[in-house]
Amino acid sequence: FFFKHNTAYEIRLSLVGSEMCIRDRIKALRKHCSLKFDVHLMISPVHKYIKAYADAGADIITIHPEATQNLGESIKTIKGLEKKVGVSLNPESKIELIREFLDQVDLVLIMSVNPGFGGQKFINSVLNKISQARTLIDKTNKDIRLEVDGGITLENISEVALAGADTFVAGSAIFSQSDYSKVIKQMRSNLESG
């Protein structure tokens, strides 16, 4: 689940399985859903899968620089398929990996946990990377979303927003509760009072 600060929330599905199985699920869901599909590809080599996910119905395709031999070419491919482009950095990845490409993307995703499983604790050292990314994004004078995924909770969402994030992915903090709506409203309230 994810939402953007000061806008209506959107749904992000986490689909687990083989690459083909996930692509087929996206294609099947696309027929019944008009929401934006933000597909975060953590597969390598990513370049050979981009067209398949675009054809399946992805609206935004987010890739890791380490998963492609040529980030610039992968970005061009995504744009050529008339999809929005995201680039993602793991907690240990340096911002320099994406610096020269910022004016070509629509979204920067900062992973605030090591990818692999839900329920992990937010890595506080990532706050500095979020601030650095916000500064670089602002210098482009483009409308680029700064999304943070991993360990987002009621307790830290305001701090993450203050660091510069404007889009938040929350899984366990919401789905571990019995009343999802209540948690989402509280997160929004925390952002507004932040």
PDB file of C-alpha atoms in Angstrom:
ATOM      1  CA  PHE A   1       0.000   0.000   0.000  1.00  0.00           C
ATOM      2  CA  PHE A   2       1.313   3.469  -0.707  1.00  0.00           C
ATOM      3  CA  PHE A   3       0.083   7.003  -0.776  1.00  0.00           C
ATOM      4  CA  LYS A   4       1.251  10.426  -1.742  1.00  0.00           C
ATOM      5  CA  HIS A   5       1.329  13.248   0.763  1.00  0.00           C
ATOM      6  CA  ASN A   6      -1.479  15.768   0.131  1.00  0.00           C
ATOM      7  CA  THR A   7      -3.178  13.601  -2.514  1.00  0.00           C
ATOM      8  CA  ALA A   8      -5.546  10.674  -2.667  1.00  0.00           C
ATOM      9  CA  TYR A   9      -3.981   7.380  -1.769  1.00  0.00           C
ATOM     10  CA  GLU A  10      -3.266   4.721  -4.327  1.00  0.00           C
ATOM     11  CA  ILE A  11      -2.830   0.988  -4.134  1.00  0.00           C
ATOM     12  CA  ARG A  12       0.435  -0.812  -4.769  1.00  0.00           C
ATOM     13  CA  LEU A  13       0.333  -4.561  -4.953  1.00  0.00           C
ATOM     14  CA  SER A  14       3.201  -6.693  -3.811  1.00  0.00           C
ATOM     15  CA  LEU A  15       3.181  -9.708  -6.025  1.00  0.00           C
ATOM     16  CA  VAL A  16       5.536 -12.532  -5.206  1.00  0.00           C
ATOM     17  CA  GLY A  17       6.382 -15.359  -7.549  1.00  0.00           C
ATOM     18  CA  SER A  18       8.205 -16.062 -10.754  1.00  0.00           C
ATOM     19  CA  GLU A  19       8.752 -13.215 -13.204  1.00  0.00           C
ATOM     20  CA  MET A  20       6.242 -14.686 -15.662  1.00  0.00           C
ATOM     21  CA  CYS A  21       3.649 -15.337 -12.953  1.00  0.00           C
ATOM     22  CA  ILE A  22       3.861 -11.751 -11.687  1.00  0.00           C
ATOM     23  CA  ARG A  23       3.638 -10.321 -15.201  1.00  0.00           C
ATOM     24  CA  ASP A  24       0.538 -12.455 -15.858  1.00  0.00           C
ATOM     25  CA  ARG A  25      -1.079 -11.238 -12.630  1.00  0.00           C
ATOM     26  CA  ILE A  26      -0.493  -7.616 -13.619  1.00  0.00           C
ATOM     27  CA  LYS A  27      -2.018  -8.288 -17.034  1.00  0.00           C
ATOM     28  CA  ALA A  28      -5.067  -9.948 -15.446  1.00  0.00           C
ATOM     29  CA  LEU A  29      -5.567  -7.150 -12.900  1.00  0.00           C
ATOM     30  CA  ARG A  30      -5.154  -4.426 -15.523  1.00  0.00           C
ATOM     31  CA  LYS A  31      -8.408  -5.564 -17.182  1.00  0.00           C
ATOM     32  CA  HIS A  32     -10.363  -4.845 -13.989  1.00  0.00           C
ATOM     33  CA  CYS A  33      -8.590  -1.849 -12.486  1.00  0.00           C
ATOM     34  CA  SER A  34      -7.962   1.738 -13.538  1.00  0.00           C
ATOM     35  CA  LEU A  35      -5.482   2.550 -10.745  1.00  0.00           C
ATOM     36  CA  LYS A  36      -1.882   3.363 -11.653  1.00  0.00           C
ATOM     37  CA  PHE A  37       0.368   0.310 -11.596  1.00  0.00           C
ATOM     38  CA  ASP A  38       3.791   1.196 -10.193  1.00  0.00           C
ATOM     39  CA  VAL A  39       5.994  -1.816 -10.947  1.00  0.00           C
ATOM     40  CA  HIS A  40       9.284  -2.027  -9.056  1.00  0.00           C
ATOM     41  CA  LEU A  41      11.500  -4.495 -10.904  1.00  0.00           C
ATOM     42  CA  MET A  42      14.198  -6.054  -8.740  1.00  0.00           C
ATOM     43  CA  ILE A  43      15.376  -8.482 -11.411  1.00  0.00           C
ATOM     44  CA  SER A  44      18.586  -8.667 -13.374  1.00  0.00           C
ATOM     45  CA  PRO A  45      19.227  -8.121 -16.164  1.00  0.00           C
ATOM     46  CA  VAL A  46      16.216  -5.813 -16.016  1.00  0.00           C
ATOM     47  CA  HIS A  47      16.473  -4.478 -19.570  1.00  0.00           C
ATOM     48  CA  LYS A  48      15.176  -7.685 -21.142  1.00  0.00           C
ATOM     49  CA  TYR A  49      11.969  -7.567 -19.019  1.00  0.00           C
ATOM     50  CA  ILE A  50      10.953  -3.916 -19.479  1.00  0.00           C
ATOM     51  CA  LYS A  51       8.801  -4.344 -22.599  1.00  0.00           C
ATOM     52  CA  ALA A  52       6.986  -7.365 -21.148  1.00  0.00           C
ATOM     53  CA  TYR A  53       5.953  -5.400 -18.041  1.00  0.00           C
ATOM     54  CA  ALA A  54       4.946  -2.386 -20.120  1.00  0.00           C
ATOM     55  CA  ASP A  55       2.812  -4.653 -22.311  1.00  0.00           C
ATOM     56  CA  ALA A  56       1.282  -6.269 -19.209  1.00  0.00           C
ATOM     57  CA  GLY A  57      -0.050  -2.885 -18.071  1.00  0.00           C
ATOM     58  CA  ALA A  58       2.540  -1.166 -15.895  1.00  0.00           C
ATOM     59  CA  ASP A  59       2.163   2.631 -15.784  1.00  0.00           C
ATOM     60  CA  ILE A  60       5.408   3.337 -13.931  1.00  0.00           C
ATOM     61  CA  ILE A  61       8.433   1.060 -14.250  1.00  0.00           C
ATOM     62  CA  THR A  62      11.039   1.456 -11.528  1.00  0.00           C
ATOM     63  CA  ILE A  63      14.458  -0.133 -11.956  1.00  0.00           C
ATOM     64  CA  HIS A  64      17.733  -0.349 -10.042  1.00  0.00           C
ATOM     65  CA  PRO A  65      20.878   1.006 -11.708  1.00  0.00           C
ATOM     66  CA  GLU A  66      22.785  -2.102 -10.610  1.00  0.00           C
ATOM     67  CA  ALA A  67      20.326  -4.334 -12.517  1.00  0.00           C
ATOM     68  CA  THR A  68      21.103  -2.932 -15.961  1.00  0.00           C
ATOM     69  CA  GLN A  69      24.259  -2.672 -18.004  1.00  0.00           C
ATOM     70  CA  ASN A  70      23.224   0.769 -19.249  1.00  0.00           C
ATOM     71  CA  LEU A  71      20.836   2.818 -17.128  1.00  0.00           C
ATOM     72  CA  GLY A  72      20.471   5.487 -19.806  1.00  0.00           C
ATOM     73  CA  GLU A  73      19.380   2.918 -22.407  1.00  0.00           C
ATOM     74  CA  SER A  74      16.929   1.292 -19.992  1.00  0.00           C
ATOM     75  CA  ILE A  75      15.407   4.714 -19.218  1.00  0.00           C
ATOM     76  CA  LYS A  76      15.084   5.428 -22.970  1.00  0.00           C
ATOM     77  CA  THR A  77      13.400   2.078 -23.493  1.00  0.00           C
ATOM     78  CA  ILE A  78      10.829   2.746 -20.772  1.00  0.00           C
ATOM     79  CA  LYS A  79      10.106   6.243 -22.095  1.00  0.00           C
ATOM     80  CA  GLY A  80       9.889   4.863 -25.653  1.00  0.00           C
ATOM     81  CA  LEU A  81       7.108   2.569 -24.420  1.00  0.00           C
ATOM     82  CA  GLU A  82       5.302   5.697 -23.131  1.00  0.00           C
ATOM     83  CA  LYS A  83       5.646   4.698 -19.486  1.00  0.00           C
ATOM     84  CA  LYS A  84       6.836   6.743 -16.540  1.00  0.00           C
ATOM     85  CA  VAL A  85      10.325   5.928 -15.271  1.00  0.00           C
ATOM     86  CA  GLY A  86      11.484   5.336 -11.735  1.00  0.00           C
ATOM     87  CA  VAL A  87      14.965   4.610 -10.445  1.00  0.00           C
ATOM     88  CA  SER A  88      15.534   2.905  -7.121  1.00  0.00           C
ATOM     89  CA  LEU A  89      18.415   2.888  -4.669  1.00  0.00           C
ATOM     90  CA  ASN A  90      18.951   0.235  -2.014  1.00  0.00           C
ATOM     91  CA  PRO A  91      20.136   1.439   1.412  1.00  0.00           C
ATOM     92  CA  GLU A  92      23.812   0.892   0.538  1.00  0.00           C
ATOM     93  CA  SER A  93      23.592   2.277  -3.028  1.00  0.00           C
ATOM     94  CA  LYS A  94      25.192   5.660  -3.617  1.00  0.00           C
ATOM     95  CA  ILE A  95      23.135   8.566  -4.949  1.00  0.00           C
ATOM     96  CA  GLU A  96      25.836   9.115  -7.585  1.00  0.00           C
ATOM     97  CA  LEU A  97      24.464   6.083  -9.466  1.00  0.00           C
ATOM     98  CA  ILE A  98      21.420   8.122 -10.530  1.00  0.00           C
ATOM     99  CA  ARG A  99      22.621  11.745 -10.347  1.00  0.00           C
ATOM    100  CA  GLU A 100      23.205  12.218 -14.098  1.00  0.00           C
ATOM    101  CA  PHE A 101      19.834  10.655 -14.963  1.00  0.00           C
ATOM    102  CA  LEU A 102      17.580  12.638 -12.627  1.00  0.00           C
ATOM    103  CA  ASP A 103      16.284  14.976 -15.311  1.00  0.00           C
ATOM    104  CA  GLN A 104      15.074  11.913 -17.272  1.00  0.00           C
ATOM    105  CA  VAL A 105      12.989  10.206 -14.565  1.00  0.00           C
ATOM    106  CA  ASP A 106       9.583  10.696 -12.981  1.00  0.00           C
ATOM    107  CA  LEU A 107      10.247   9.011  -9.654  1.00  0.00           C
ATOM    108  CA  VAL A 108      13.151   8.262  -7.329  1.00  0.00           C
ATOM    109  CA  LEU A 109      12.559   5.377  -4.948  1.00  0.00           C
ATOM    110  CA  ILE A 110      14.761   5.115  -1.869  1.00  0.00           C
ATOM    111  CA  MET A 111      14.654   1.719  -0.199  1.00  0.00           C
ATOM    112  CA  SER A 112      14.851   2.218   3.558  1.00  0.00           C
ATOM    113  CA  VAL A 113      15.231  -1.501   4.297  1.00  0.00           C
ATOM    114  CA  ASN A 114      17.212  -4.195   2.553  1.00  0.00           C
ATOM    115  CA  PRO A 115      14.843  -5.777   0.016  1.00  0.00           C
ATOM    116  CA  GLY A 116      13.641  -9.267   0.739  1.00  0.00           C
ATOM    117  CA  PHE A 117      10.850  -9.409   3.291  1.00  0.00           C
ATOM    118  CA  GLY A 118       8.288  -7.255   5.087  1.00  0.00           C
ATOM    119  CA  GLY A 119       8.308  -6.059   8.656  1.00  0.00           C
ATOM    120  CA  GLN A 120      11.868  -4.759   8.725  1.00  0.00           C
ATOM    121  CA  LYS A 121      12.896  -1.748  10.783  1.00  0.00           C
ATOM    122  CA  PHE A 122      13.568   1.534   8.974  1.00  0.00           C
ATOM    123  CA  ILE A 123      17.319   2.150   8.489  1.00  0.00           C
ATOM    124  CA  ASN A 124      17.802   5.647   9.963  1.00  0.00           C
ATOM    125  CA  SER A 125      20.990   6.350   8.015  1.00  0.00           C
ATOM    126  CA  VAL A 126      18.830   6.468   4.858  1.00  0.00           C
ATOM    127  CA  LEU A 127      17.365   9.821   6.034  1.00  0.00           C
ATOM    128  CA  ASN A 128      20.535  11.539   4.805  1.00  0.00           C
ATOM    129  CA  LYS A 129      20.159   9.933   1.363  1.00  0.00           C
ATOM    130  CA  ILE A 130      16.524  11.091   1.212  1.00  0.00           C
ATOM    131  CA  SER A 131      17.645  14.670   1.960  1.00  0.00           C
ATOM    132  CA  GLN A 132      20.391  14.459  -0.679  1.00  0.00           C
ATOM    133  CA  ALA A 133      17.914  13.125  -3.242  1.00  0.00           C
ATOM    134  CA  ARG A 134      15.416  15.906  -2.447  1.00  0.00           C
ATOM    135  CA  THR A 135      18.112  18.566  -2.961  1.00  0.00           C
ATOM    136  CA  LEU A 136      19.135  17.065  -6.314  1.00  0.00           C
ATOM    137  CA  ILE A 137      15.526  16.643  -7.450  1.00  0.00           C
ATOM    138  CA  ASP A 138      14.680  20.244  -6.569  1.00  0.00           C
ATOM    139  CA  LYS A 139      17.603  21.447  -8.693  1.00  0.00           C
ATOM    140  CA  THR A 140      16.057  19.829 -11.792  1.00  0.00           C
ATOM    141  CA  ASN A 141      12.908  22.003 -11.516  1.00  0.00           C
ATOM    142  CA  LYS A 142      10.925  18.938 -12.635  1.00  0.00           C
ATOM    143  CA  ASP A 143       7.986  17.193 -10.993  1.00  0.00           C
ATOM    144  CA  ILE A 144       9.821  14.107  -9.752  1.00  0.00           C
ATOM    145  CA  ARG A 145       8.294  12.063  -6.929  1.00  0.00           C
ATOM    146  CA  LEU A 146      10.550  11.014  -4.046  1.00  0.00           C
ATOM    147  CA  GLU A 147       9.199   7.747  -2.717  1.00  0.00           C
ATOM    148  CA  VAL A 148      10.437   5.820   0.325  1.00  0.00           C
ATOM    149  CA  ASP A 149       9.764   2.119   0.819  1.00  0.00           C
ATOM    150  CA  GLY A 150      10.485   0.089   3.929  1.00  0.00           C
ATOM    151  CA  GLY A 151       9.844   0.389   7.625  1.00  0.00           C
ATOM    152  CA  ILE A 152       7.426   3.340   7.294  1.00  0.00           C
ATOM    153  CA  THR A 153       5.375   3.580  10.507  1.00  0.00           C
ATOM    154  CA  LEU A 154       3.132   5.973  12.377  1.00  0.00           C
ATOM    155  CA  GLU A 155       6.156   6.954  14.442  1.00  0.00           C
ATOM    156  CA  ASN A 156       8.556   7.831  11.598  1.00  0.00           C
ATOM    157  CA  ILE A 157       6.454   8.966   8.632  1.00  0.00           C
ATOM    158  CA  SER A 158       6.689  12.658   9.598  1.00  0.00           C
ATOM    159  CA  GLU A 159      10.480  12.475   9.952  1.00  0.00           C
ATOM    160  CA  VAL A 160      10.746  10.811   6.533  1.00  0.00           C
ATOM    161  CA  ALA A 161       8.581  13.576   5.037  1.00  0.00           C
ATOM    162  CA  LEU A 162      10.725  16.247   6.690  1.00  0.00           C
ATOM    163  CA  ALA A 163      13.779  14.655   5.068  1.00  0.00           C
ATOM    164  CA  GLY A 164      12.112  15.273   1.686  1.00  0.00           C
ATOM    165  CA  ALA A 165       9.936  12.287   0.774  1.00  0.00           C
ATOM    166  CA  ASP A 166       6.527  12.955  -0.754  1.00  0.00           C
ATOM    167  CA  THR A 167       5.385   9.376  -1.431  1.00  0.00           C
ATOM    168  CA  PHE A 168       5.379   6.562   1.133  1.00  0.00           C
ATOM    169  CA  VAL A 169       5.119   2.794   0.884  1.00  0.00           C
ATOM    170  CA  ALA A 170       3.738   1.179   4.025  1.00  0.00           C
ATOM    171  CA  GLY A 171       3.036  -2.517   4.317  1.00  0.00           C
ATOM    172  CA  SER A 172       3.403  -4.113   7.720  1.00  0.00           C
ATOM    173  CA  ALA A 173       2.485  -0.908   9.581  1.00  0.00           C
ATOM    174  CA  ILE A 174      -0.935  -1.078   7.927  1.00  0.00           C
ATOM    175  CA  PHE A 175      -1.605  -4.741   7.288  1.00  0.00           C
ATOM    176  CA  SER A 176      -0.556  -5.868  10.767  1.00  0.00           C
ATOM    177  CA  GLN A 177      -3.487  -3.861  12.170  1.00  0.00           C
ATOM    178  CA  SER A 178      -7.137  -4.897  12.213  1.00  0.00           C
ATOM    179  CA  ASP A 179      -8.418  -1.512  10.988  1.00  0.00           C
ATOM    180  CA  TYR A 180      -6.438  -0.465   7.896  1.00  0.00           C
ATOM    181  CA  SER A 181      -8.438   2.707   7.410  1.00  0.00           C
ATOM    182  CA  LYS A 182      -7.700   3.912  10.938  1.00  0.00           C
ATOM    183  CA  VAL A 183      -3.936   3.444  10.485  1.00  0.00           C
ATOM    184  CA  ILE A 184      -3.963   5.235   7.122  1.00  0.00           C
ATOM    185  CA  LYS A 185      -5.925   8.162   8.583  1.00  0.00           C
ATOM    186  CA  GLN A 186      -3.448   8.373  11.478  1.00  0.00           C
ATOM    187  CA  MET A 187      -0.491   8.375   9.064  1.00  0.00           C
ATOM    188  CA  ARG A 188      -2.122  11.206   7.122  1.00  0.00           C
ATOM    189  CA  SER A 189      -2.768  13.086  10.334  1.00  0.00           C
ATOM    190  CA  ASN A 190       0.849  12.634  11.407  1.00  0.00           C
ATOM    191  CA  LEU A 191       1.981  14.042   8.037  1.00  0.00           C
ATOM    192  CA  GLU A 192      -0.327  17.043   8.312  1.00  0.00           C
ATOM    193  CA  SER A 193       0.752  17.868  11.860  1.00  0.00           C
ATOM    194  CA  GLY A 194       4.364  16.821  11.157  1.00  0.00           C
TER     195      GLY A 194
END
